[in-house]
PDB file of C-alpha atoms in Angstrom:
ATOM      1  CA  MET C   1      37.098  10.983 -50.959  1.00 43.00           C
ATOM      2  CA  ALA C   2      34.926   7.668 -51.496  1.00 43.00           C
ATOM      3  CA  ASP C   3      31.580   7.978 -50.618  1.00 52.00           C
ATOM      4  CA  LYS C   4      32.047   4.990 -48.674  1.00 67.00           C
ATOM      5  CA  SER C   5      33.704   4.490 -45.089  1.00 86.00           C
ATOM      6  CA  TYR C   6      37.445   3.083 -45.441  1.00 90.00           C
ATOM      7  CA  LYS C   7      36.629   0.985 -42.420  1.00 90.00           C
ATOM      8  CA  GLU C   8      34.004  -0.688 -45.109  1.00 90.00           C
ATOM      9  CA  TYR C   9      37.201  -2.051 -47.294  1.00 93.00           C
ATOM     10  CA  LEU C  10      39.007  -3.277 -44.832  1.00 95.00           C
ATOM     11  CA  ASN C  11      37.661  -6.948 -44.885  1.00 95.00           C
ATOM     12  CA  GLN C  12      38.502  -7.224 -48.685  1.00 96.00           C
ATOM     13  CA  ILE C  13      42.382  -6.698 -48.409  1.00 98.00           C
ATOM     14  CA  THR C  14      44.876  -9.526 -49.377  1.00 98.00           C
ATOM     15  CA  THR C  15      47.616  -7.515 -50.488  1.00 98.00           C
ATOM     16  CA  PHE C  16      49.905  -4.583 -48.254  1.00 98.00           C
ATOM     17  CA  ILE C  17      51.997  -2.536 -51.161  1.00 98.00           C
ATOM     18  CA  PHE C  18      54.457   0.461 -49.926  1.00 98.00           C
ATOM     19  CA  ASP C  19      56.410   3.232 -51.651  1.00 97.00           C
ATOM     20  CA  ILE C  20      59.718   3.443 -49.247  1.00 95.00           C
ATOM     21  CA  ASP C  21      60.517   7.196 -48.698  1.00 94.00           C
ATOM     22  CA  GLY C  22      58.277   9.056 -47.076  1.00 95.00           C
ATOM     23  CA  VAL C  23      55.846   5.757 -46.347  1.00 97.00           C
ATOM     24  CA  LEU C  24      58.507   3.506 -44.610  1.00 96.00           C
ATOM     25  CA  THR C  25      60.730   6.642 -43.836  1.00 94.00           C
ATOM     26  CA  ASP C  26      59.862  10.369 -42.940  1.00 93.00           C
ATOM     27  CA  GLY C  27      61.694  10.933 -46.350  1.00 87.00           C
ATOM     28  CA  THR C  28      64.631  12.621 -45.220  1.00 86.00           C
ATOM     29  CA  LEU C  29      67.890  11.559 -46.346  1.00 84.00           C
ATOM     30  CA  HIS C  30      71.417  11.631 -44.570  1.00 85.00           C
ATOM     31  CA  VAL C  31      73.989  12.329 -47.321  1.00 88.00           C
ATOM     32  CA  THR C  32      77.582  10.746 -46.507  1.00 86.00           C
ATOM     33  CA  SER C  33      80.652  12.536 -47.590  1.00 91.00           C
ATOM     34  CA  THR C  34      80.895   9.053 -49.560  1.00 89.00           C
ATOM     35  CA  GLY C  35      77.056  10.762 -51.584  1.00 84.00           C
ATOM     36  CA  GLU C  36      75.896   7.266 -50.064  1.00 81.00           C
ATOM     37  CA  MET C  37      71.884   8.299 -48.760  1.00 83.00           C
ATOM     38  CA  LEU C  38      71.142   7.372 -45.689  1.00 84.00           C
ATOM     39  CA  ARG C  39      67.544   6.535 -44.376  1.00 87.00           C
ATOM     40  CA  THR C  40      65.558   6.047 -40.802  1.00 86.00           C
ATOM     41  CA  MET C  41      63.094   3.113 -41.005  1.00 90.00           C
ATOM     42  CA  ASN C  42      61.038   2.680 -37.794  1.00 92.00           C
ATOM     43  CA  VAL C  43      60.857  -0.760 -36.112  1.00 94.00           C
ATOM     44  CA  LYS C  44      56.955  -0.470 -35.333  1.00 95.00           C
ATOM     45  CA  ASP C  45      56.921  -0.500 -38.537  1.00 96.00           C
ATOM     46  CA  GLY C  46      58.745  -3.442 -39.765  1.00 95.00           C
ATOM     47  CA  TYR C  47      56.930  -5.736 -36.627  1.00 96.00           C
ATOM     48  CA  ALA C  48      53.909  -4.809 -39.172  1.00 97.00           C
ATOM     49  CA  LEU C  49      55.384  -6.137 -42.184  1.00 97.00           C
ATOM     50  CA  LYS C  50      56.866  -8.953 -40.470  1.00 96.00           C
ATOM     51  CA  THR C  51      53.193 -10.003 -38.952  1.00 96.00           C
ATOM     52  CA  ALA C  52      51.756  -9.207 -41.948  1.00 97.00           C
ATOM     53  CA  ILE C  53      53.521 -11.151 -44.383  1.00 97.00           C
ATOM     54  CA  ASP C  54      53.627 -14.689 -40.806  1.00 95.00           C
ATOM     55  CA  LYS C  55      49.279 -14.280 -41.342  1.00 96.00           C
ATOM     56  CA  GLY C  56      49.788 -15.163 -45.134  1.00 97.00           C
ATOM     57  CA  TYR C  57      49.044 -11.529 -46.874  1.00 98.00           C
ATOM     58  CA  ASN C  58      50.926 -10.685 -49.507  1.00 98.00           C
ATOM     59  CA  MET C  59      53.896  -7.444 -49.630  1.00 98.00           C
ATOM     60  CA  CYS C  60      55.191  -5.630 -51.957  1.00 98.00           C
ATOM     61  CA  ILE C  61      57.323  -2.714 -52.061  1.00 97.00           C
ATOM     62  CA  ILE C  62      56.992  -0.096 -55.371  1.00 97.00           C
ATOM     63  CA  SER C  63      59.784   2.747 -55.266  1.00 95.00           C
ATOM     64  CA  GLY C  64      61.183   5.391 -57.242  1.00 91.00           C
ATOM     65  CA  GLY C  65      64.598   5.095 -55.072  1.00 87.00           C
ATOM     66  CA  SER C  66      66.926   2.584 -55.282  1.00 84.00           C
ATOM     67  CA  ASN C  67      69.143   1.807 -52.021  1.00 84.00           C
ATOM     68  CA  GLU C  68      70.799  -1.757 -51.820  1.00 85.00           C
ATOM     69  CA  GLY C  69      70.795  -1.294 -47.972  1.00 86.00           C
ATOM     70  CA  VAL C  70      67.059  -0.503 -48.113  1.00 90.00           C
ATOM     71  CA  ARG C  71      66.122  -3.968 -50.515  1.00 92.00           C
ATOM     72  CA  ILE C  72      68.810  -5.775 -47.723  1.00 93.00           C
ATOM     73  CA  ARG C  73      66.122  -4.499 -44.688  1.00 94.00           C
ATOM     74  CA  LEU C  74      63.053  -5.381 -46.429  1.00 96.00           C
ATOM     75  CA  LYS C  75      64.048  -8.805 -47.465  1.00 96.00           C
ATOM     76  CA  GLY C  76      65.273  -9.444 -43.568  1.00 94.00           C
ATOM     77  CA  LEU C  77      61.575  -8.878 -42.703  1.00 95.00           C
ATOM     78  CA  GLY C  78      60.122 -11.525 -45.256  1.00 96.00           C
ATOM     79  CA  ILE C  79      59.400  -9.254 -48.324  1.00 97.00           C
ATOM     80  CA  THR C  80      60.777 -11.160 -51.594  1.00 96.00           C
ATOM     81  CA  ASP C  81      58.022  -8.700 -53.940  1.00 97.00           C
ATOM     82  CA  ILE C  82      60.513  -5.745 -54.086  1.00 97.00           C
ATOM     83  CA  TYR C  83      60.703  -3.357 -57.186  1.00 96.00           C
ATOM     84  CA  LEU C  84      63.208  -0.689 -56.712  1.00 95.00           C
ATOM     85  CA  GLY C  85      64.371   2.265 -59.615  1.00 92.00           C
ATOM     86  CA  ALA C  86      60.452   1.622 -60.406  1.00 93.00           C
ATOM     87  CA  HIS C  87      59.854   5.777 -61.884  1.00 86.00           C
ATOM     88  CA  THR C  88      56.382   4.694 -63.403  1.00 90.00           C
ATOM     89  CA  LYS C  89      54.818   3.098 -60.926  1.00 95.00           C
ATOM     90  CA  ILE C  90      51.939   1.375 -62.656  1.00 95.00           C
ATOM     91  CA  GLU C  91      53.795  -1.245 -64.793  1.00 95.00           C
ATOM     92  CA  GLN C  92      55.829  -3.039 -61.722  1.00 96.00           C
ATOM     93  CA  LEU C  93      51.634  -2.494 -59.689  1.00 97.00           C
ATOM     94  CA  ASP C  94      50.581  -4.151 -63.104  1.00 96.00           C
ATOM     95  CA  ASP C  95      53.532  -6.874 -62.979  1.00 96.00           C
ATOM     96  CA  TYR C  96      53.144  -7.988 -59.537  1.00 97.00           C
ATOM     97  CA  LEU C  97      48.785  -8.284 -59.713  1.00 98.00           C
ATOM     98  CA  SER C  98      49.320 -10.640 -62.700  1.00 97.00           C
ATOM     99  CA  LYS C  99      51.575 -12.536 -61.368  1.00 97.00           C
ATOM    100  CA  ASN C 100      49.964 -13.159 -58.079  1.00 97.00           C
ATOM    101  CA  ASN C 101      46.450 -13.098 -59.921  1.00 98.00           C
ATOM    102  CA  ILE C 102      45.799 -10.643 -57.133  1.00 98.00           C
ATOM    103  CA  GLN C 103      42.655  -8.414 -58.093  1.00 98.00           C
ATOM    104  CA  PRO C 104      43.158  -4.408 -58.085  1.00 97.00           C
ATOM    105  CA  LYS C 105      39.567  -3.994 -55.030  1.00 97.00           C
ATOM    106  CA  ASN C 106      41.558  -6.486 -52.179  1.00 98.00           C
ATOM    107  CA  VAL C 107      44.470  -4.285 -52.364  1.00 98.00           C
ATOM    108  CA  LEU C 108      45.998  -1.770 -49.635  1.00 98.00           C
ATOM    109  CA  TYR C 109      48.165   0.458 -51.073  1.00 98.00           C
ATOM    110  CA  MET C 110      50.276   3.521 -49.417  1.00 98.00           C
ATOM    111  CA  GLY C 111      51.989   6.491 -51.047  1.00 98.00           C
ATOM    112  CA  ASP C 112      52.543   9.901 -49.573  1.00 98.00           C
ATOM    113  CA  ASP C 113      54.349  12.040 -53.367  1.00 97.00           C
ATOM    114  CA  ILE C 114      53.388  12.749 -56.758  1.00 96.00           C
ATOM    115  CA  PRO C 115      54.699   9.376 -58.074  1.00 96.00           C
ATOM    116  CA  ASP C 116      52.181   7.295 -56.545  1.00 97.00           C
ATOM    117  CA  TYR C 117      49.350   9.168 -58.134  1.00 97.00           C
ATOM    118  CA  PRO C 118      48.276   6.621 -61.165  1.00 96.00           C
ATOM    119  CA  VAL C 119      48.987   3.485 -58.347  1.00 96.00           C
ATOM    120  CA  MET C 120      46.376   4.778 -56.093  1.00 97.00           C
ATOM    121  CA  LYS C 121      44.029   5.465 -58.261  1.00 96.00           C
ATOM    122  CA  GLY C 122      43.787   2.228 -59.648  1.00 93.00           C
ATOM    123  CA  ILE C 123      43.202  -0.204 -56.604  1.00 96.00           C
ATOM    124  CA  GLY C 124      41.072  -0.314 -53.477  1.00 96.00           C
ATOM    125  CA  LEU C 125      41.697   1.049 -50.695  1.00 97.00           C
ATOM    126  CA  PRO C 126      44.797   3.668 -51.413  1.00 98.00           C
ATOM    127  CA  CYS C 127      45.981   4.831 -48.415  1.00 98.00           C
ATOM    128  CA  CYS C 128      48.992   7.842 -46.683  1.00 98.00           C
ATOM    129  CA  PRO C 129      50.422   9.271 -44.194  1.00 98.00           C
ATOM    130  CA  GLN C 130      49.357  11.876 -42.427  1.00 98.00           C
ATOM    131  CA  ASP C 131      52.611  13.839 -44.192  1.00 97.00           C
ATOM    132  CA  ALA C 132      51.901  13.395 -47.560  1.00 98.00           C
ATOM    133  CA  VAL C 133      51.347  16.039 -50.154  1.00 98.00           C
ATOM    134  CA  PRO C 134      47.912  17.374 -50.999  1.00 98.00           C
ATOM    135  CA  GLU C 135      47.022  15.676 -54.424  1.00 98.00           C
ATOM    136  CA  ILE C 136      47.962  12.047 -52.452  1.00 98.00           C
ATOM    137  CA  LYS C 137      45.268  12.756 -49.911  1.00 98.00           C
ATOM    138  CA  ALA C 138      42.980  14.361 -51.817  1.00 98.00           C
ATOM    139  CA  ILE C 139      42.683  10.501 -53.544  1.00 97.00           C
ATOM    140  CA  SER C 140      42.993   8.947 -50.511  1.00 97.00           C
ATOM    141  CA  LYS C 141      39.932   7.043 -48.699  1.00 96.00           C
ATOM    142  CA  TYR C 142      42.036   7.019 -45.623  1.00 97.00           C
ATOM    143  CA  ILE C 143      44.564   9.720 -43.729  1.00 97.00           C
ATOM    144  CA  SER C 144      46.874   7.680 -41.614  1.00 97.00           C
ATOM    145  CA  HIS C 145      46.775   9.866 -37.668  1.00 97.00           C
ATOM    146  CA  LYS C 146      50.672   9.082 -38.733  1.00 97.00           C
ATOM    147  CA  GLY C 147      53.494  10.292 -40.033  1.00 97.00           C
ATOM    148  CA  GLY C 148      56.267   8.387 -42.940  1.00 97.00           C
ATOM    149  CA  GLY C 149      58.374   6.742 -40.890  1.00 96.00           C
ATOM    150  CA  LYS C 150      56.831   7.266 -37.690  1.00 97.00           C
ATOM    151  CA  GLY C 151      54.110   4.185 -37.703  1.00 97.00           C
ATOM    152  CA  ALA C 152      51.978   4.974 -40.240  1.00 98.00           C
ATOM    153  CA  VAL C 153      52.328   1.333 -41.986  1.00 98.00           C
ATOM    154  CA  ARG C 154      52.093   0.035 -38.643  1.00 97.00           C
ATOM    155  CA  ASP C 155      48.840   1.975 -38.588  1.00 97.00           C
ATOM    156  CA  VAL C 156      46.889   0.568 -41.553  1.00 97.00           C
ATOM    157  CA  ILE C 157      48.326  -3.065 -40.994  1.00 97.00           C
ATOM    158  CA  GLU C 158      47.292  -3.433 -37.727  1.00 96.00           C
ATOM    159  CA  GLN C 159      43.626  -2.258 -38.576  1.00 96.00           C
ATOM    160  CA  VAL C 160      43.085  -4.315 -41.376  1.00 97.00           C
ATOM    161  CA  LEU C 161      44.665  -7.478 -39.448  1.00 96.00           C
ATOM    162  CA  LYS C 162      42.124  -6.602 -36.355  1.00 95.00           C
ATOM    163  CA  VAL C 163      39.218  -6.095 -38.860  1.00 94.00           C
ATOM    164  CA  GLN C 164      40.501  -9.722 -40.251  1.00 95.00           C
ATOM    165  CA  GLY C 165      41.090 -11.111 -36.266  1.00 94.00           C
ATOM    166  CA  LYS C 166      44.542 -11.333 -37.316  1.00 94.00           C
ATOM    167  CA  TRP C 167      46.183  -9.425 -35.372  1.00 92.00           C
ATOM    168  CA  SER C 168      47.986 -11.433 -32.401  1.00 76.00           C
ATOM    169  CA  GLY C 169      46.646 -11.095 -28.980  1.00 62.00           C
ATOM    170  CA  ASN C 170      49.310 -13.870 -27.523  1.00 50.00           C
ATOM    171  CA  PHE C 171      50.842 -11.301 -25.256  1.00 51.00           C
ATOM    172  CA  ASN C 172      52.456 -13.926 -22.686  1.00 47.00           C
ATOM    173  CA  ALA C 173      54.223 -15.343 -25.955  1.00 46.00           C
ATOM    174  CA  LYS C 174      58.387 -16.084 -25.808  1.00 47.00           C
ATOM    175  CA  TYR C 175      59.876 -14.052 -28.633  1.00 43.00           C
ATOM    176  CA  ASP C 176      63.935 -14.317 -29.323  1.00 38.00           C
TER     177      ASP C 176
END
């Protein structure tokens, strides 16, 4: 745990990076009789992801999983930087930051398990869902009160956007 409050980091965030299984999902896999693995994602997390993109934030997904249905869902939200099948996530992180000229101190990364550890050690604001493994909780500057796939992503995005004055307050707008 860092000596600074995590809130002191919120103003410097320009980039969100998320793992999928255990962060955007609750980590449960439903395996069909054909071997297809189905995941469940939270619609409120999706709204927050889309809102952050619409407000100009960088958004990236780095996951060891390789489900193309997940890619379709994320692309539908406007996420273009999606690394699936990433077993050494630090390589994808370095590639993404380099390509986009992003400083690690400006990154919020949310992970939940051991493969996220090396990435989380090198960025500005490592976060995790409430149900992350103990090793990830130990290095997180913020632990959401929400579980993976249960609004943890919305929690961190909303906090950053609110602190930076970019969370929508126009509740009378028309939505299709």
